[in-house]
C-alpha positions as semicolon CSV with decimal commas, in nm:
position;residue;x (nm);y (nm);z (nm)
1;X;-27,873;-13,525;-0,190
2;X;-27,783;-13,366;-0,505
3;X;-27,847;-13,700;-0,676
4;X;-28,162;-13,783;-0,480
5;X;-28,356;-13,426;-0,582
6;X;-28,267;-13,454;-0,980
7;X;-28,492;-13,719;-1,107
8;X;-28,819;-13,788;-1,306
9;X;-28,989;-13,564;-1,078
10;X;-28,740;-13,297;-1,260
11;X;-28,689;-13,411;-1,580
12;X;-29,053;-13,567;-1,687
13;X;-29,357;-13,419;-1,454
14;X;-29,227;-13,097;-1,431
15;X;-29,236;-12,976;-1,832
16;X;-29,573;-13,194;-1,809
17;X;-29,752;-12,932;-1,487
18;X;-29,550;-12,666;-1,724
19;X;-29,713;-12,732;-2,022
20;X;-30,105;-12,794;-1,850
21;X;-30,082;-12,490;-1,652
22;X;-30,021;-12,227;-1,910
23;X;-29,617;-12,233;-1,921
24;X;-29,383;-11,971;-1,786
25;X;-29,726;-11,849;-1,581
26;X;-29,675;-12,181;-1,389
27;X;-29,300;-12,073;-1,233
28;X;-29,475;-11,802;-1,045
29;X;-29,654;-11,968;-0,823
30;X;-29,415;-12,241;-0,819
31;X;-29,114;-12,012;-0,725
32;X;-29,347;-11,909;-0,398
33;X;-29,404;-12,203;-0,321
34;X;-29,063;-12,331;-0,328
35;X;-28,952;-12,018;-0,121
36;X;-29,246;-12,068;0,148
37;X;-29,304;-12,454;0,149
38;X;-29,034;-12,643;-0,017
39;X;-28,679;-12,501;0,104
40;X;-28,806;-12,487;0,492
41;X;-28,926;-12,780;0,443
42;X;-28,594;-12,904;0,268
43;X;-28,337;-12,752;0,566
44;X;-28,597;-12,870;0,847
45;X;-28,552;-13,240;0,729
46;X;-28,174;-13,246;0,718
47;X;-28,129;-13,028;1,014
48;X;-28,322;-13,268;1,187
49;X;-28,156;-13,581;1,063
50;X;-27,817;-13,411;1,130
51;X;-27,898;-13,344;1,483
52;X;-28,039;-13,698;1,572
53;X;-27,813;-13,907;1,354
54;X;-28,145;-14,102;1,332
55;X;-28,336;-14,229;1,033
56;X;-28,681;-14,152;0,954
57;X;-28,886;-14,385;1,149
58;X;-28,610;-14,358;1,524
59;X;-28,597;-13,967;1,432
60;X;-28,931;-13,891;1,528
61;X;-28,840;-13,986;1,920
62;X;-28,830;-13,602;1,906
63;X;-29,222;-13,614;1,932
64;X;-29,343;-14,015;1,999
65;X;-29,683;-13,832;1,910
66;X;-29,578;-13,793;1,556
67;X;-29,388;-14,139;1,521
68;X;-29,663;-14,281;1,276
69;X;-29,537;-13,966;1,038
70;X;-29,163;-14,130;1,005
71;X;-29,315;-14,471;0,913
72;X;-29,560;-14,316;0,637
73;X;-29,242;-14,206;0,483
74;X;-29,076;-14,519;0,487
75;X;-29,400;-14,689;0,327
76;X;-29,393;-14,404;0,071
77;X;-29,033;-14,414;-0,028
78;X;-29,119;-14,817;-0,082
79;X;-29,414;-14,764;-0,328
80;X;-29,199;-14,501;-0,505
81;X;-28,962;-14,745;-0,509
82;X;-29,141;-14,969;-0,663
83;X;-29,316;-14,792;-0,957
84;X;-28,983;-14,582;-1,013
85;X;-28,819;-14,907;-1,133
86;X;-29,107;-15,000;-1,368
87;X;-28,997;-14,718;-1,520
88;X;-28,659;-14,746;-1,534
89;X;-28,728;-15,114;-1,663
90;X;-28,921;-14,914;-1,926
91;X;-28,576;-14,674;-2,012
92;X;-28,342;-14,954;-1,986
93;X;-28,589;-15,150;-2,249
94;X;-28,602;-14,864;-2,506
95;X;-28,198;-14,776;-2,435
96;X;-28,181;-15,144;-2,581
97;X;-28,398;-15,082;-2,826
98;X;-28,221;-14,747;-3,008
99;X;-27,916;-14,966;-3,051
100;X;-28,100;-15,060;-3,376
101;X;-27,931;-14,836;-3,687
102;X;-28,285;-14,738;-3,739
103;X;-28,526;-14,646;-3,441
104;X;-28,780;-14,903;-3,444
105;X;-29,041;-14,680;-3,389
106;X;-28,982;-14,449;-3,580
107;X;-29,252;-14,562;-3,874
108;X;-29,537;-14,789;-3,916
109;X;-29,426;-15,186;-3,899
110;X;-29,565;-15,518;-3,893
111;X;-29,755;-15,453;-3,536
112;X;-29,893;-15,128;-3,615
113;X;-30,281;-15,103;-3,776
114;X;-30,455;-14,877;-3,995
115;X;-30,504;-14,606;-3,747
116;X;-30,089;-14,567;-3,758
117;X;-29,985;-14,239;-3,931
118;X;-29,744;-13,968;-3,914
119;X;-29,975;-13,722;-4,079
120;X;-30,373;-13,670;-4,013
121;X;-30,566;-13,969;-4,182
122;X;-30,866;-13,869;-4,469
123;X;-31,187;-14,056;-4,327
124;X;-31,443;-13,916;-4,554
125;X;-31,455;-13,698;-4,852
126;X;-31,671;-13,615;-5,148
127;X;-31,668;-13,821;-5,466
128;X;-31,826;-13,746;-5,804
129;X;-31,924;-14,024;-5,978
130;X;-31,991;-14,152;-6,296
131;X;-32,359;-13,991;-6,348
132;X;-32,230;-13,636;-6,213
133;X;-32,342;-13,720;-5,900
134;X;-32,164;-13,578;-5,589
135;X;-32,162;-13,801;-5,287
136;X;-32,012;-13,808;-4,908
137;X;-31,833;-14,137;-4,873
138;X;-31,573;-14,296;-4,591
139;X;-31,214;-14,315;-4,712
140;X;-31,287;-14,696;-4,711
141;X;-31,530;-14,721;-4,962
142;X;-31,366;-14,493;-5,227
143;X;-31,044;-14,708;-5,212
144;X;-31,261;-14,998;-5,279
145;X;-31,425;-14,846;-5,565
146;X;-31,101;-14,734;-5,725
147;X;-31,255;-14,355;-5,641
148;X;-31,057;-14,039;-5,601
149;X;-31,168;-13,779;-5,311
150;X;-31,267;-13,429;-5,483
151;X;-30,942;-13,190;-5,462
152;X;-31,014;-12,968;-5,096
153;X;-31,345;-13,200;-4,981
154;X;-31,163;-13,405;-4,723
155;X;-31,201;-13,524;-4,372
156;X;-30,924;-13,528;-4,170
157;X;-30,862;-13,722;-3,791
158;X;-30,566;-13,773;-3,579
159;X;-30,362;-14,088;-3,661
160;X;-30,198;-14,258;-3,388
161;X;-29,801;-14,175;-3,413
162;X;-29,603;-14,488;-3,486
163;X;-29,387;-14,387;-3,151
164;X;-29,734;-14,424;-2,936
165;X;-29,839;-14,739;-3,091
166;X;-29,500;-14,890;-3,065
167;X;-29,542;-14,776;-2,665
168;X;-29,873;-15,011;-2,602
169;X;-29,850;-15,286;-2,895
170;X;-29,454;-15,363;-2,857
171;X;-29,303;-15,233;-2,519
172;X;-29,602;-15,289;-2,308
173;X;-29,856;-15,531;-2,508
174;X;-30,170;-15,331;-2,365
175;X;-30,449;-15,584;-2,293
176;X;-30,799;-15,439;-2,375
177;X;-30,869;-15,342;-1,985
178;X;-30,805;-15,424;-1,645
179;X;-30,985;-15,738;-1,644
180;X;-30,752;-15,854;-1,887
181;X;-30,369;-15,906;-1,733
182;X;-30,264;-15,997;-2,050
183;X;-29,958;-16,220;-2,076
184;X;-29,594;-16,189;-1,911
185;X;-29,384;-15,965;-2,158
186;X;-29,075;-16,163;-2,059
187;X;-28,798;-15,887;-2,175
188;X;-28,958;-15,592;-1,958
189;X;-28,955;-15,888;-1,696
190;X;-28,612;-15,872;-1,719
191;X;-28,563;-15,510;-1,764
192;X;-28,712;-15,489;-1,450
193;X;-28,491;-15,772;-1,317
194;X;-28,232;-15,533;-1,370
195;X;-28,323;-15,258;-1,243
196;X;-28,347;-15,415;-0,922
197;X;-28,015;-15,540;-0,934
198;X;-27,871;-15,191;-1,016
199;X;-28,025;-15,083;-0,700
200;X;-27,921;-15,311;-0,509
201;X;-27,575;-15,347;-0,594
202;X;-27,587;-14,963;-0,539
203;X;-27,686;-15,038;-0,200
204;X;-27,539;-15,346;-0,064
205;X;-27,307;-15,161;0,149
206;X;-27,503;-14,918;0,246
207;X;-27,347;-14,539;0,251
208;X;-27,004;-14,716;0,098
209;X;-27,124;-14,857;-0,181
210;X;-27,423;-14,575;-0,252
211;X;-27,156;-14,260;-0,168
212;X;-26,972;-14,376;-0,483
213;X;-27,220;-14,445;-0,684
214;X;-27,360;-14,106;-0,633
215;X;-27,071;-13,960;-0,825
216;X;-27,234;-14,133;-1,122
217;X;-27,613;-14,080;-1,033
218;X;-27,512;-13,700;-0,954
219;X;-27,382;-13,573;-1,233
220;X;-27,529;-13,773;-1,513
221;X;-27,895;-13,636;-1,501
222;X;-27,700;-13,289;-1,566
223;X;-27,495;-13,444;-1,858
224;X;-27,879;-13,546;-1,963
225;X;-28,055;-13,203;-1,922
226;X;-27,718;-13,036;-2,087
227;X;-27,775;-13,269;-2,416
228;X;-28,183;-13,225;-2,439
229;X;-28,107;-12,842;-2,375
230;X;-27,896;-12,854;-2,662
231;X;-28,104;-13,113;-2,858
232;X;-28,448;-12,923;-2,811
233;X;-28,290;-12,570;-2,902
234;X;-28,223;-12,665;-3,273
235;X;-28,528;-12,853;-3,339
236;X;-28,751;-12,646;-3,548
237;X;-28,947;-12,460;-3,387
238;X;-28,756;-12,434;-3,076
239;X;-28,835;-12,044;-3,046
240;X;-29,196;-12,100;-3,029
241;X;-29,165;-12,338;-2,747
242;X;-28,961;-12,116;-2,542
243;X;-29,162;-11,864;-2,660
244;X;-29,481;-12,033;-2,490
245;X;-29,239;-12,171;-2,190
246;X;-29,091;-11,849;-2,095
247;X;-29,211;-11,559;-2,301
248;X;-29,510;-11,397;-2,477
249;X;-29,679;-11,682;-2,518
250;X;-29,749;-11,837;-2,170
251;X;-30,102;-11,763;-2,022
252;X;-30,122;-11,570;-1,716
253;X;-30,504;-11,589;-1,679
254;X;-30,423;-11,963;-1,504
255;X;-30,304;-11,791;-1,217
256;X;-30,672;-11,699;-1,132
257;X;-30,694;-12,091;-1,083
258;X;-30,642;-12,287;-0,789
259;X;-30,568;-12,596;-0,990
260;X;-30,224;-12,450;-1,070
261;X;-30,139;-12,360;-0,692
262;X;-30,214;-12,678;-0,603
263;X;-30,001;-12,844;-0,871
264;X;-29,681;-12,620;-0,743
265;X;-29,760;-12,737;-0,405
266;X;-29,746;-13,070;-0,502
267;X;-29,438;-13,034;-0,719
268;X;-29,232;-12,919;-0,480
269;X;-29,219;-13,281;-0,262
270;X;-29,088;-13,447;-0,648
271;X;-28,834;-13,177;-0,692
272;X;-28,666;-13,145;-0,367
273;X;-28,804;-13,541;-0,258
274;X;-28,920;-13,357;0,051
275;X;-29,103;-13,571;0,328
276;X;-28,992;-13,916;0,160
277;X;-28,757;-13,969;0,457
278;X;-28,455;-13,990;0,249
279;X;-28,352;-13,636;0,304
280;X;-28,357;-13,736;0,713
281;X;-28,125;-14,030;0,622
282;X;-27,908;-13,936;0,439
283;X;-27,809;-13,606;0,641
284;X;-27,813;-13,823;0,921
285;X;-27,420;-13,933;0,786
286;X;-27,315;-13,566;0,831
287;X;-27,175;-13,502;1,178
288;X;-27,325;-13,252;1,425
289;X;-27,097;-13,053;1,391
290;X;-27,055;-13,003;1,057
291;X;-27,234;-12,776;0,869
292;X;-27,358;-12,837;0,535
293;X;-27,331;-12,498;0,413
294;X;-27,006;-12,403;0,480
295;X;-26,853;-12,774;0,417
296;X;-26,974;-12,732;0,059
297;X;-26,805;-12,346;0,019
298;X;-26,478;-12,472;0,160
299;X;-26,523;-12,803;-0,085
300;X;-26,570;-12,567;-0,382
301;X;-26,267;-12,344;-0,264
302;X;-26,015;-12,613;-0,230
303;X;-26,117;-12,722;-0,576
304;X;-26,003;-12,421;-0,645
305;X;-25,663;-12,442;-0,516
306;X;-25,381;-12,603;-0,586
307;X;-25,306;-12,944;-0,357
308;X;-25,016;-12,914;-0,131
309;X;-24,829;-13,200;-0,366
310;X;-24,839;-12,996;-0,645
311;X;-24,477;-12,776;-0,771
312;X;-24,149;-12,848;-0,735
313;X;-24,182;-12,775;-0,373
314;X;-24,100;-13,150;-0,307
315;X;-23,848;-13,358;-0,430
316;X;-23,983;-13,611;-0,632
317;X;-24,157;-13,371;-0,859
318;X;-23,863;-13,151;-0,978
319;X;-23,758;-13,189;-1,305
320;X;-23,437;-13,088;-1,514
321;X;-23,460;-12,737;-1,446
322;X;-23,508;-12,759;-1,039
323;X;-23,299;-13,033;-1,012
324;X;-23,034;-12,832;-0,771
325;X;-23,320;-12,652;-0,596
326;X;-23,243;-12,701;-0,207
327;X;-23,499;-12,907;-0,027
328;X;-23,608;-12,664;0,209
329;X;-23,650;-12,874;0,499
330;X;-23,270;-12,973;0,466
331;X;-23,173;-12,614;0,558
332;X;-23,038;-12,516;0,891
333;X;-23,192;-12,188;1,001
334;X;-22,945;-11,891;1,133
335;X;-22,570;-12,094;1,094
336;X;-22,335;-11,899;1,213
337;X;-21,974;-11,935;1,058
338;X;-21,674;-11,989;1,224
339;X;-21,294;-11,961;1,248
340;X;-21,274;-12,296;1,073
341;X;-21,527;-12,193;0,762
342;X;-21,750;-12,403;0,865
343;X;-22,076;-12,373;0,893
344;X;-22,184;-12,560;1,192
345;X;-21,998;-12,431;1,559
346;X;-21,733;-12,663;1,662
């Protein structure tokens, strides 16, 4: 479950809502909703998968009334499914793609056009020509005239960063609009290709195969989030961005908005994957009798003791210095000596 609540939901839309919804302001109403909404929510769908031992769709037997509810989830965990390996396809094409020594989007190349720039692009500025005269001209013409712009007289715009461009000319070959499908871009074809197998090799036998791949899919989102922690605090400007995340800088008048309640409302069914119906199935593994709680404290407490094969205790792990230790279990308990010295009666 771990595994299943840590993905892009986490690591992509949530600094996204963050960002829109005037930063650190938005954890306030997204920490109320999460206690109100989201954790109920969260222990009501794996208490009731624990109980039944049912999956979505068979659990909702509880209430026949409510049956269509079960099936809605599996027909949304399909669709999410479906675009959540597009992109993957899309990581697994750009993971390829930074194998390069230089990142090939990282300046303007062959595909890029005139609109490509890393800094804001001069389209107009003011020209004094020959006669004294002082004109307004596009960028264009003065370049074709062999012109120079007038020091502080120029018109700046937005260029189109090389990474963006590289994003619809290269990786996804944009076609001009949806009446256009464009072409088959045959390596995201197979990105996506293996994506699929990933999943289902994760999957082919069932909670064998995907309980071991978890261990994987578990902890590496964290080993993700630990390295663009790191990464994003020594980029410059770092401060600022915490700054406007978490600090001075966030803007508490969007709480007077309902735009940013809803948003937290929504974002709580991404984090915790709430009412997808996977929560129901996988907590539908855990016996009835277990409880998840206290099975995870006494996990983390025996990790925090030592095994029972551990210490010279037994045998086969004494070294040099215990090797004339007595092996307890050879011991006879309360001999009594006798006549004859020895140590078992006669």
């Amino acid at each position: 479950m771990v595994g299943y609540a840590v993905g892009l939901g986490n690591v992509w839309r949530f600094p996204y809502l963050t960002y829109n919804n005037g930063g650190g302001a938005f954890l306030i109403p997204y920490a109320i909703m999460l206690a109100l909404a989201g954790l109920p929510l969260f222990f009501l769908e794996c208490s009731l998968g624990q109980f039944a031992s049912l999956g979505p769709v068979s659990v909702w037997n509880i209430l026949p009334l409510f049956r269509g509810v079960g099936i809605t989830m599996v027909l949304i965990s399909v669709s999410v499914t479906i675009y959540y390996n597009v992109i993957i396809a899309y990581s697994i094409y750009y993971m390829f793609a930074s194998f390069r020594s230089e990142l090939p989007w990282k300046t303007c190349a062959y595909w890029a056009d005139q609109n490509c720039s890393r800094s804001p692009i001069v389209t107009h500025c003011n020209v004094t020509t020959p006669m004294e005269t002082l004109i307004h001209v596009n960028k264009s013409w003065v370049d074709f005239n062999n012109f120079t712009c007038d020091n502080g007289t120029e018109v700046y715009q937005p260029g189109q960063l090389p990474s963006e461009q590289y994003w619809n000319k290269v990786a996804l070959q944009r076609s001009s609009g949806m009446d256009e499908t464009g072409t088959i871009v045959w390596y995201l074809a197979l990105c996506l290709l293996l994506a699929w197998i990933i999943v289902g090799a994760a999957l082919f036998k069932g909670i064998k195969s995907s309980g071991k791949v978890v261990y994987f899919t578990a902890l590496f989102p964290y080993v993700v989030l630990l390295i663009l922690l790191i990464r994003g605090a020594t980029l410059e400007g770092a401060s600022q961005g915490i700054s406007y995340y978490i600090g001075a800088q966030s803007n508490f008048t969007k709480l007077m908005e309902a735009e940013i309640w809803k948003d937290a409302a929504t974002q709580i069914f991404y984090s915790l994957s709430v009412a997808w119906g996977g929560l129901a199935t996988l907590s539908s593994y855990n016996k009835f009798n277990n409880n998840c709680f206290s099975d995870a404290i006494v996990r983390i407490v025996s990790c925090c003791r030592p095994a029972p094969n551990w210490g010279p205790y037994l045998e086969q792990h004494r070294g040099e210095r215990y090797k004339d230790m007595v092996d307890p279990k050879k011991e006879i308990d309360h001999e009594i000596p006798t006549v004859s010295g020895s140590g078992k009666p006669e």
